[in-house]
Amino acid sequence: MITTHARNFEAWDVIESDFPSDGGLEDKLKFLLRYAILAPSGPNSQPWKFAINNSNISVYADLKRALPFVDPINRTLYMSVGCAIANLLLAARHFGFLYKLDYFPEGIDSNLAAKVDLTKGAPNEDALFSQITLRHTVKDKYDAGEIGRDVLNDLMGCIDDPHIHLYYLTGKAMKSQASDIVAKAHHIQLRRKEFRSNLGDWLRNNWTTESDGMPLYTFGVSDIASLGFPAAFKEFDLSEAVIYRDSGLINGCSALGVMSSDEDNKLAWTRCGVLLERYILKATKYDVRLSFFSQPIAIPELRDEIKRMAGQGYPQILFSLGYAKPVKHTPRRSLKDVLIREKDS
């Protein structure tokens, strides 16, 4: 695998001690955003923009980075924006800011997902902050080893919104059922050329110089094979190979999780994203990694099957948990690429 730390990975080099303690407010807020942009997104589309206005940071959903055939109602996009908000809030507290968070201040139809008003406070040590630069997802396979029930229960504590719910699916039968549902989703979606083309646009070879998308080393694809894979994925229905990989991630995991919400709208998706990122970071603290399966959530009849397995609320994401070896981070856009003037939103 290529190990050179190229320009498109430089965002991960943020160092806490570089915080501009003696700098102006704008420089300090920009530094907070260096942690926000390290949030996960599907499929590493990084669909966010930020604007700084005095002591306020506006967080926008960047709909130009939407995937209309993969994520037709932008559920995953807004969850990704929520993950970025979570990182921003953790960084703000860590570096001594108090904040007031206002979701969709211009209404639910606006792409302004949140406004964060920051004031000076005292540094607040949160163990999750240190995990931001260590976090990564798993798309290849898990190592052996079961996650203890005490760890799963501790992770559950991250879900502190009464309108957001998390359910664990454990045991061979539940995993097999979930694997079958994901397989059905792949068969339905990957036979559609427009779906393959839309998702394939975000696949990257292992030497990529792009600042977004999914390098194929994250899936365990060799450097040489990665060169032709994006084109092959777009052209051919590779559902059986994808199902084989995901079956291993599901049946070989320690547990599955389903996050659901009482409402099913942009606000609920964004709030789910905030809590999901906190959950991911706490899992990272335990060396537990997640792999995500959004495919069945986008298909109503399969989403209903997930709902029957989990119980309450509208399922928003299905994921597996397990121990896995660290992998190289994915590319990242720089702060200058996502920082805008308010009127340019």
mmCIF file of C-alpha atoms in Angstrom:
data_model
loop_
_atom_site.group_PDB
_atom_site.id
_atom_site.type_symbol
_atom_site.label_atom_id
_atom_site.label_comp_id
_atom_site.label_asym_id
_atom_site.label_seq_id
_atom_site.Cartn_x
_atom_site.Cartn_y
_atom_site.Cartn_z
ATOM 1 C CA MET A 1 0.000 0.000 0.000
ATOM 2 C CA ILE A 2 1.142 3.557 -0.668
ATOM 3 C CA THR A 3 2.251 5.222 2.581
ATOM 4 C CA THR A 4 3.398 8.620 1.293
ATOM 5 C CA HIS A 5 1.638 11.416 3.122
ATOM 6 C CA ALA A 6 0.460 13.377 0.096
ATOM 7 C CA ARG A 7 -1.184 16.775 -0.045
ATOM 8 C CA ASN A 8 -4.690 15.285 -0.057
ATOM 9 C CA PHE A 9 -4.031 13.768 3.376
ATOM 10 C CA GLU A 10 -2.520 16.851 5.026
ATOM 11 C CA ALA A 11 -5.726 17.727 6.885
ATOM 12 C CA TRP A 12 -5.061 14.771 9.191
ATOM 13 C CA ASP A 13 -1.828 16.424 10.356
ATOM 14 C CA VAL A 14 -3.642 18.916 12.590
ATOM 15 C CA ILE A 15 -1.763 19.236 15.898
ATOM 16 C CA GLU A 16 -3.497 20.380 19.076
ATOM 17 C CA SER A 17 -0.507 22.445 20.226
ATOM 18 C CA ASP A 18 -0.800 24.607 17.083
ATOM 19 C CA PHE A 19 -3.997 26.204 18.379
ATOM 20 C CA PRO A 20 -3.477 29.995 17.987
ATOM 21 C CA SER A 21 -3.971 30.918 21.655
ATOM 22 C CA ASP A 22 -2.662 34.416 21.058
ATOM 23 C CA GLY A 23 -4.353 34.835 17.697
ATOM 24 C CA GLY A 24 -7.563 36.565 16.709
ATOM 25 C CA LEU A 25 -11.006 35.035 17.067
ATOM 26 C CA GLU A 26 -11.303 34.185 13.370
ATOM 27 C CA ASP A 27 -8.030 32.243 13.424
ATOM 28 C CA LYS A 28 -9.223 30.318 16.472
ATOM 29 C CA LEU A 29 -12.529 29.424 14.855
ATOM 30 C CA LYS A 30 -10.761 28.308 11.687
ATOM 31 C CA PHE A 31 -8.648 25.997 13.821
ATOM 32 C CA LEU A 32 -11.795 24.417 15.305
ATOM 33 C CA LEU A 33 -12.997 23.727 11.767
ATOM 34 C CA ARG A 34 -9.835 21.754 11.029
ATOM 35 C CA TYR A 35 -11.328 19.079 13.292
ATOM 36 C CA ALA A 36 -14.840 19.408 11.849
ATOM 37 C CA ILE A 37 -13.592 18.485 8.360
ATOM 38 C CA LEU A 38 -12.200 15.173 9.649
ATOM 39 C CA ALA A 39 -15.706 13.803 10.169
ATOM 40 C CA PRO A 40 -16.866 10.678 8.320
ATOM 41 C CA SER A 41 -19.229 10.963 5.378
ATOM 42 C CA GLY A 42 -20.723 8.613 2.869
ATOM 43 C CA PRO A 43 -18.976 7.909 0.521
ATOM 44 C CA ASN A 44 -16.334 10.331 1.793
ATOM 45 C CA SER A 45 -18.147 13.050 -0.139
ATOM 46 C CA GLN A 46 -17.537 15.600 2.666
ATOM 47 C CA PRO A 47 -20.814 17.430 1.900
ATOM 48 C CA TRP A 48 -20.324 20.461 4.123
ATOM 49 C CA LYS A 49 -19.457 24.122 3.918
ATOM 50 C CA PHE A 50 -18.723 26.577 6.723
ATOM 51 C CA ALA A 51 -18.940 30.335 7.100
ATOM 52 C CA ILE A 52 -17.463 32.408 9.927
ATOM 53 C CA ASN A 53 -19.211 35.629 10.909
ATOM 54 C CA ASN A 54 -17.707 37.241 14.022
ATOM 55 C CA SER A 55 -18.297 34.665 16.800
ATOM 56 C CA ASN A 56 -20.687 32.496 14.749
ATOM 57 C CA ILE A 57 -19.990 29.487 12.573
ATOM 58 C CA SER A 58 -22.653 28.537 10.037
ATOM 59 C CA VAL A 59 -22.698 24.905 8.898
ATOM 60 C CA TYR A 60 -24.196 24.298 5.468
ATOM 61 C CA ALA A 61 -25.136 21.122 3.639
ATOM 62 C CA ASP A 62 -23.320 21.191 0.304
ATOM 63 C CA LEU A 63 -25.994 19.799 -1.987
ATOM 64 C CA LYS A 64 -23.661 19.974 -4.971
ATOM 65 C CA ARG A 65 -22.009 16.895 -3.467
ATOM 66 C CA ALA A 66 -25.252 14.910 -3.249
ATOM 67 C CA LEU A 67 -25.649 11.418 -4.754
ATOM 68 C CA PRO A 68 -29.143 11.478 -6.311
ATOM 69 C CA PHE A 69 -29.297 7.774 -7.203
ATOM 70 C CA VAL A 70 -27.516 6.461 -4.103
ATOM 71 C CA ASP A 71 -28.967 8.811 -1.487
ATOM 72 C CA PRO A 72 -32.068 10.217 -3.205
ATOM 73 C CA ILE A 73 -33.519 12.128 -0.249
ATOM 74 C CA ASN A 74 -30.092 13.161 1.159
ATOM 75 C CA ARG A 75 -30.507 11.212 4.385
ATOM 76 C CA THR A 76 -26.866 10.139 4.499
ATOM 77 C CA LEU A 77 -25.735 13.597 3.400
ATOM 78 C CA TYR A 78 -27.394 15.285 6.378
ATOM 79 C CA MET A 79 -26.157 12.617 8.769
ATOM 80 C CA SER A 80 -22.652 13.361 7.464
ATOM 81 C CA VAL A 81 -23.166 17.069 8.166
ATOM 82 C CA GLY A 82 -24.240 16.100 11.678
ATOM 83 C CA CYS A 83 -20.976 14.212 12.146
ATOM 84 C CA ALA A 84 -19.046 17.380 11.208
ATOM 85 C CA ILE A 85 -21.106 19.394 13.707
ATOM 86 C CA ALA A 86 -20.219 16.887 16.440
ATOM 87 C CA ASN A 87 -16.501 17.316 15.775
ATOM 88 C CA LEU A 88 -16.858 21.098 15.752
ATOM 89 C CA LEU A 89 -18.581 21.096 19.129
ATOM 90 C CA LEU A 90 -15.990 18.773 20.663
ATOM 91 C CA ALA A 91 -13.163 20.980 19.403
ATOM 92 C CA ALA A 92 -14.919 24.108 20.672
ATOM 93 C CA ARG A 93 -15.244 22.742 24.208
ATOM 94 C CA HIS A 94 -11.711 21.384 24.182
ATOM 95 C CA PHE A 95 -10.206 24.757 23.278
ATOM 96 C CA GLY A 96 -12.238 26.724 25.803
ATOM 97 C CA PHE A 97 -15.402 27.851 24.045
ATOM 98 C CA LEU A 98 -18.984 27.714 25.206
ATOM 99 C CA TYR A 99 -21.496 27.307 22.414
ATOM 100 C CA LYS A 100 -25.142 27.732 21.569
ATOM 101 C CA LEU A 101 -26.298 25.381 18.824
ATOM 102 C CA ASP A 102 -29.288 26.268 16.676
ATOM 103 C CA TYR A 103 -30.420 23.707 14.096
ATOM 104 C CA PHE A 104 -31.925 24.973 10.824
ATOM 105 C CA PRO A 105 -32.268 28.591 12.007
ATOM 106 C CA GLU A 106 -33.683 29.626 8.612
ATOM 107 C CA GLY A 107 -36.171 26.752 8.476
ATOM 108 C CA ILE A 108 -36.093 23.095 7.522
ATOM 109 C CA ASP A 109 -36.072 23.870 3.787
ATOM 110 C CA SER A 110 -32.803 25.792 4.055
ATOM 111 C CA ASN A 111 -29.424 24.159 3.475
ATOM 112 C CA LEU A 112 -28.148 26.006 6.566
ATOM 113 C CA ALA A 113 -28.103 22.986 8.853
ATOM 114 C CA ALA A 114 -26.869 24.735 11.990
ATOM 115 C CA LYS A 115 -25.507 27.923 13.437
ATOM 116 C CA VAL A 116 -23.061 27.729 16.319
ATOM 117 C CA ASP A 117 -22.615 30.839 18.486
ATOM 118 C CA LEU A 118 -19.319 30.665 20.391
ATOM 119 C CA THR A 119 -18.256 32.548 23.499
ATOM 120 C CA LYS A 120 -15.148 32.347 25.634
ATOM 121 C CA GLY A 121 -15.178 29.767 28.418
ATOM 122 C CA ALA A 122 -12.814 27.352 30.100
ATOM 123 C CA PRO A 123 -11.215 24.357 28.349
ATOM 124 C CA ASN A 124 -13.276 21.219 28.851
ATOM 125 C CA GLU A 125 -11.477 17.900 28.606
ATOM 126 C CA ASP A 126 -13.572 15.359 26.720
ATOM 127 C CA ALA A 127 -11.925 12.032 25.977
ATOM 128 C CA LEU A 128 -13.712 11.935 22.623
ATOM 129 C CA PHE A 129 -11.760 14.902 21.248
ATOM 130 C CA SER A 130 -8.488 12.975 21.119
ATOM 131 C CA GLN A 131 -10.146 10.252 19.036
ATOM 132 C CA ILE A 132 -11.042 12.539 16.106
ATOM 133 C CA THR A 133 -7.678 12.077 14.364
ATOM 134 C CA LEU A 134 -7.626 8.330 15.151
ATOM 135 C CA ARG A 135 -11.070 7.448 13.818
ATOM 136 C CA HIS A 136 -11.564 5.353 10.721
ATOM 137 C CA THR A 137 -14.181 2.924 9.468
ATOM 138 C CA VAL A 138 -13.723 -0.678 8.340
ATOM 139 C CA LYS A 139 -14.715 -1.931 4.892
ATOM 140 C CA ASP A 140 -12.557 -5.057 4.633
ATOM 141 C CA LYS A 141 -12.822 -7.475 7.585
ATOM 142 C CA TYR A 142 -12.782 -7.716 11.360
ATOM 143 C CA ASP A 143 -10.310 -9.469 13.605
ATOM 144 C CA ALA A 144 -11.475 -12.177 16.012
ATOM 145 C CA GLY A 145 -12.685 -11.069 19.413
ATOM 146 C CA GLU A 146 -16.035 -10.274 20.979
ATOM 147 C CA ILE A 147 -16.913 -6.848 22.319
ATOM 148 C CA GLY A 148 -17.977 -7.118 25.947
ATOM 149 C CA ARG A 149 -21.516 -6.232 26.942
ATOM 150 C CA ASP A 150 -20.111 -3.620 29.326
ATOM 151 C CA VAL A 151 -18.445 -1.853 26.384
ATOM 152 C CA LEU A 152 -21.619 -1.983 24.275
ATOM 153 C CA ASN A 153 -23.623 -0.553 27.176
ATOM 154 C CA ASP A 154 -21.081 2.233 27.683
ATOM 155 C CA LEU A 155 -21.252 3.121 23.992
ATOM 156 C CA MET A 156 -25.041 3.162 24.228
ATOM 157 C CA GLY A 157 -24.680 6.029 26.699
ATOM 158 C CA CYS A 158 -23.717 8.331 23.808
ATOM 159 C CA ILE A 159 -27.324 8.254 22.620
ATOM 160 C CA ASP A 160 -28.690 10.855 25.037
ATOM 161 C CA ASP A 161 -31.466 12.294 22.875
ATOM 162 C CA PRO A 162 -34.888 10.833 23.832
ATOM 163 C CA HIS A 163 -35.970 11.004 20.178
ATOM 164 C CA ILE A 164 -32.988 8.992 18.886
ATOM 165 C CA HIS A 165 -32.686 5.268 19.575
ATOM 166 C CA LEU A 166 -30.012 2.606 19.245
ATOM 167 C CA TYR A 167 -30.618 -1.128 19.138
ATOM 168 C CA TYR A 168 -28.100 -3.947 19.099
ATOM 169 C CA LEU A 169 -28.618 -7.046 16.992
ATOM 170 C CA THR A 170 -26.546 -9.972 18.221
ATOM 171 C CA GLY A 171 -26.457 -13.683 17.695
ATOM 172 C CA LYS A 172 -25.995 -15.761 14.569
ATOM 173 C CA ALA A 173 -29.656 -15.671 13.484
ATOM 174 C CA MET A 174 -29.967 -11.887 13.689
ATOM 175 C CA LYS A 175 -26.706 -11.357 11.816
ATOM 176 C CA SER A 176 -27.769 -13.801 9.110
ATOM 177 C CA GLN A 177 -31.106 -12.026 8.721
ATOM 178 C CA ALA A 178 -29.410 -8.634 8.457
ATOM 179 C CA SER A 179 -26.914 -10.016 5.949
ATOM 180 C CA ASP A 180 -29.769 -11.290 3.782
ATOM 181 C CA ILE A 181 -31.465 -7.869 3.868
ATOM 182 C CA VAL A 182 -28.252 -6.104 2.819
ATOM 183 C CA ALA A 183 -27.773 -8.675 0.039
ATOM 184 C CA LYS A 184 -31.282 -7.971 -1.271
ATOM 185 C CA ALA A 185 -30.458 -4.255 -1.310
ATOM 186 C CA HIS A 186 -27.280 -4.841 -3.300
ATOM 187 C CA HIS A 187 -29.112 -6.969 -5.863
ATOM 188 C CA ILE A 188 -31.757 -4.262 -6.311
ATOM 189 C CA GLN A 189 -29.374 -1.301 -6.463
ATOM 190 C CA LEU A 190 -26.334 -2.667 -8.291
ATOM 191 C CA ARG A 191 -28.359 -3.929 -11.245
ATOM 192 C CA ARG A 192 -29.140 -0.260 -11.992
ATOM 193 C CA LYS A 193 -26.458 1.366 -14.115
ATOM 194 C CA GLU A 194 -27.302 4.859 -12.899
ATOM 195 C CA PHE A 195 -26.744 3.724 -9.298
ATOM 196 C CA ARG A 196 -23.401 2.109 -10.155
ATOM 197 C CA SER A 197 -22.311 5.188 -12.075
ATOM 198 C CA ASN A 198 -23.318 7.538 -9.256
ATOM 199 C CA LEU A 199 -21.474 5.543 -6.589
ATOM 200 C CA GLY A 200 -18.596 4.667 -8.898
ATOM 201 C CA ASP A 201 -17.855 8.365 -9.337
ATOM 202 C CA TRP A 202 -16.661 8.343 -5.711
ATOM 203 C CA LEU A 203 -14.386 5.299 -5.938
ATOM 204 C CA ARG A 204 -10.675 6.089 -6.119
ATOM 205 C CA ASN A 205 -7.585 4.065 -6.961
ATOM 206 C CA ASN A 206 -5.000 3.598 -4.228
ATOM 207 C CA TRP A 207 -2.724 6.296 -5.684
ATOM 208 C CA THR A 208 -5.467 8.907 -5.789
ATOM 209 C CA THR A 209 -4.579 12.579 -5.660
ATOM 210 C CA GLU A 210 -8.238 13.522 -5.238
ATOM 211 C CA SER A 211 -9.249 15.076 -1.931
ATOM 212 C CA ASP A 212 -12.456 13.106 -1.531
ATOM 213 C CA GLY A 213 -13.974 9.723 -2.355
ATOM 214 C CA MET A 214 -13.101 6.206 -1.228
ATOM 215 C CA PRO A 215 -9.650 4.828 -2.050
ATOM 216 C CA LEU A 216 -9.991 1.128 -2.644
ATOM 217 C CA TYR A 217 -7.337 0.170 -0.077
ATOM 218 C CA THR A 218 -10.097 0.737 2.488
ATOM 219 C CA PHE A 219 -11.890 -2.252 0.944
ATOM 220 C CA GLY A 220 -8.768 -4.398 0.912
ATOM 221 C CA VAL A 221 -8.308 -4.009 -2.870
ATOM 222 C CA SER A 222 -4.686 -4.239 -4.035
ATOM 223 C CA ASP A 223 -2.910 -1.269 -5.591
ATOM 224 C CA ILE A 224 -2.836 -2.790 -9.089
ATOM 225 C CA ALA A 225 -6.453 -3.982 -9.006
ATOM 226 C CA SER A 226 -7.576 -0.565 -7.784
ATOM 227 C CA LEU A 227 -6.547 1.059 -11.069
ATOM 228 C CA GLY A 228 -9.314 -0.532 -13.114
ATOM 229 C CA PHE A 229 -11.889 -1.182 -10.416
ATOM 230 C CA PRO A 230 -13.848 2.120 -10.540
ATOM 231 C CA ALA A 231 -14.518 1.710 -14.274
ATOM 232 C CA ALA A 232 -15.404 -1.962 -13.865
ATOM 233 C CA PHE A 233 -17.782 -1.133 -11.011
ATOM 234 C CA LYS A 234 -19.639 1.348 -13.187
ATOM 235 C CA GLU A 235 -19.885 -1.010 -16.144
ATOM 236 C CA PHE A 236 -20.708 -4.362 -14.548
ATOM 237 C CA ASP A 237 -23.062 -5.630 -11.851
ATOM 238 C CA LEU A 238 -20.575 -6.769 -9.192
ATOM 239 C CA SER A 239 -23.241 -7.394 -6.585
ATOM 240 C CA GLU A 240 -22.074 -10.939 -5.789
ATOM 241 C CA ALA A 241 -18.567 -9.727 -4.894
ATOM 242 C CA VAL A 242 -19.960 -6.856 -2.829
ATOM 243 C CA ILE A 243 -22.393 -9.188 -1.060
ATOM 244 C CA TYR A 244 -19.553 -11.590 -0.273
ATOM 245 C CA ARG A 245 -17.544 -8.799 1.350
ATOM 246 C CA ASP A 246 -20.467 -7.362 3.316
ATOM 247 C CA SER A 247 -21.563 -10.817 4.442
ATOM 248 C CA GLY A 248 -18.158 -11.226 6.063
ATOM 249 C CA LEU A 249 -18.406 -7.839 7.756
ATOM 250 C CA ILE A 250 -21.867 -8.649 9.113
ATOM 251 C CA ASN A 251 -21.559 -12.319 10.043
ATOM 252 C CA GLY A 252 -17.992 -11.815 11.280
ATOM 253 C CA CYS A 253 -18.727 -8.804 13.468
ATOM 254 C CA SER A 254 -19.225 -8.785 17.214
ATOM 255 C CA ALA A 255 -22.573 -6.974 17.058
ATOM 256 C CA LEU A 256 -24.777 -4.939 14.751
ATOM 257 C CA GLY A 257 -26.326 -1.602 15.598
ATOM 258 C CA VAL A 258 -29.397 0.142 14.239
ATOM 259 C CA MET A 259 -29.868 3.865 14.882
ATOM 260 C CA SER A 260 -33.406 5.139 14.488
ATOM 261 C CA SER A 261 -35.348 8.327 15.175
ATOM 262 C CA ASP A 262 -38.911 9.290 16.037
ATOM 263 C CA GLU A 263 -39.060 11.675 13.070
ATOM 264 C CA ASP A 264 -37.840 11.181 9.519
ATOM 265 C CA ASN A 265 -36.657 14.540 8.219
ATOM 266 C CA LYS A 266 -33.516 16.636 7.752
ATOM 267 C CA LEU A 267 -33.428 17.704 11.398
ATOM 268 C CA ALA A 268 -33.689 14.107 12.613
ATOM 269 C CA TRP A 269 -30.988 12.959 10.171
ATOM 270 C CA THR A 270 -28.651 15.750 11.276
ATOM 271 C CA ARG A 271 -29.192 15.038 14.976
ATOM 272 C CA CYS A 272 -28.614 11.331 14.313
ATOM 273 C CA GLY A 273 -25.312 12.265 12.671
ATOM 274 C CA VAL A 274 -24.183 14.247 15.717
ATOM 275 C CA LEU A 275 -24.843 11.327 18.053
ATOM 276 C CA LEU A 276 -23.462 8.790 15.605
ATOM 277 C CA GLU A 277 -20.113 10.586 15.452
ATOM 278 C CA ARG A 278 -19.914 10.733 19.241
ATOM 279 C CA TYR A 279 -20.673 7.012 19.283
ATOM 280 C CA ILE A 280 -17.964 6.319 16.667
ATOM 281 C CA LEU A 281 -15.374 8.331 18.598
ATOM 282 C CA LYS A 282 -16.153 6.573 21.849
ATOM 283 C CA ALA A 283 -15.918 3.234 20.043
ATOM 284 C CA THR A 284 -12.511 4.308 18.722
ATOM 285 C CA LYS A 285 -11.407 4.820 22.326
ATOM 286 C CA TYR A 286 -12.068 1.085 22.838
ATOM 287 C CA ASP A 287 -10.329 0.196 19.535
ATOM 288 C CA VAL A 288 -13.740 -0.793 18.165
ATOM 289 C CA ARG A 289 -14.391 0.029 14.501
ATOM 290 C CA LEU A 290 -17.633 0.385 12.583
ATOM 291 C CA SER A 291 -18.731 -0.482 9.067
ATOM 292 C CA PHE A 292 -21.898 1.064 7.644
ATOM 293 C CA PHE A 293 -24.705 -0.395 5.548
ATOM 294 C CA SER A 294 -27.026 2.343 4.343
ATOM 295 C CA GLN A 295 -28.258 0.352 1.343
ATOM 296 C CA PRO A 296 -31.425 -1.206 2.834
ATOM 297 C CA ILE A 297 -32.425 2.069 4.494
ATOM 298 C CA ALA A 298 -32.951 3.598 1.033
ATOM 299 C CA ILE A 299 -35.405 0.864 -0.027
ATOM 300 C CA PRO A 300 -38.771 1.171 1.793
ATOM 301 C CA GLU A 301 -39.650 -2.530 2.013
ATOM 302 C CA LEU A 302 -36.169 -3.436 3.280
ATOM 303 C CA ARG A 303 -36.177 -0.531 5.699
ATOM 304 C CA ASP A 304 -39.399 -1.971 7.102
ATOM 305 C CA GLU A 305 -37.623 -5.287 7.638
ATOM 306 C CA ILE A 306 -34.867 -3.515 9.578
ATOM 307 C CA LYS A 307 -37.526 -1.699 11.601
ATOM 308 C CA ARG A 308 -39.179 -4.977 12.568
ATOM 309 C CA MET A 309 -35.825 -6.270 13.786
ATOM 310 C CA ALA A 310 -34.969 -3.159 15.791
ATOM 311 C CA GLY A 311 -38.278 -1.902 17.107
ATOM 312 C CA GLN A 312 -38.967 1.782 17.708
ATOM 313 C CA GLY A 313 -38.554 4.662 15.267
ATOM 314 C CA TYR A 314 -37.455 5.121 11.655
ATOM 315 C CA PRO A 315 -34.177 3.255 10.969
ATOM 316 C CA GLN A 316 -31.527 5.684 9.709
ATOM 317 C CA ILE A 317 -28.372 3.564 9.603
ATOM 318 C CA LEU A 318 -27.307 -0.044 10.070
ATOM 319 C CA PHE A 319 -23.729 -0.729 11.141
ATOM 320 C CA SER A 320 -21.491 -3.514 12.367
ATOM 321 C CA LEU A 321 -18.976 -3.341 15.208
ATOM 322 C CA GLY A 322 -15.784 -5.257 15.836
ATOM 323 C CA TYR A 323 -12.073 -5.088 16.412
ATOM 324 C CA ALA A 324 -9.936 -4.398 13.362
ATOM 325 C CA LYS A 325 -6.420 -3.373 12.462
ATOM 326 C CA PRO A 326 -5.868 0.349 11.784
ATOM 327 C CA VAL A 327 -5.909 1.405 8.152
ATOM 328 C CA LYS A 328 -4.697 4.494 6.352
ATOM 329 C CA HIS A 329 -7.018 7.481 6.508
ATOM 330 C CA THR A 330 -9.050 8.596 3.525
ATOM 331 C CA PRO A 331 -8.318 11.822 1.598
ATOM 332 C CA ARG A 332 -9.636 15.080 2.876
ATOM 333 C CA ARG A 333 -10.495 18.473 1.421
ATOM 334 C CA SER A 334 -8.593 21.354 2.980
ATOM 335 C CA LEU A 335 -10.278 23.976 5.106
ATOM 336 C CA LYS A 336 -9.925 26.576 2.342
ATOM 337 C CA ASP A 337 -11.962 24.277 0.070
ATOM 338 C CA VAL A 338 -14.979 24.307 2.408
ATOM 339 C CA LEU A 339 -14.790 27.772 3.970
ATOM 340 C CA ILE A 340 -17.101 30.258 2.279
ATOM 341 C CA ARG A 341 -18.496 33.731 2.743
ATOM 342 C CA GLU A 342 -22.026 33.707 4.146
ATOM 343 C CA LYS A 343 -23.504 35.243 0.972
ATOM 344 C CA ASP A 344 -21.922 32.474 -1.154
ATOM 345 C CA SER A 345 -23.899 29.701 0.499
#
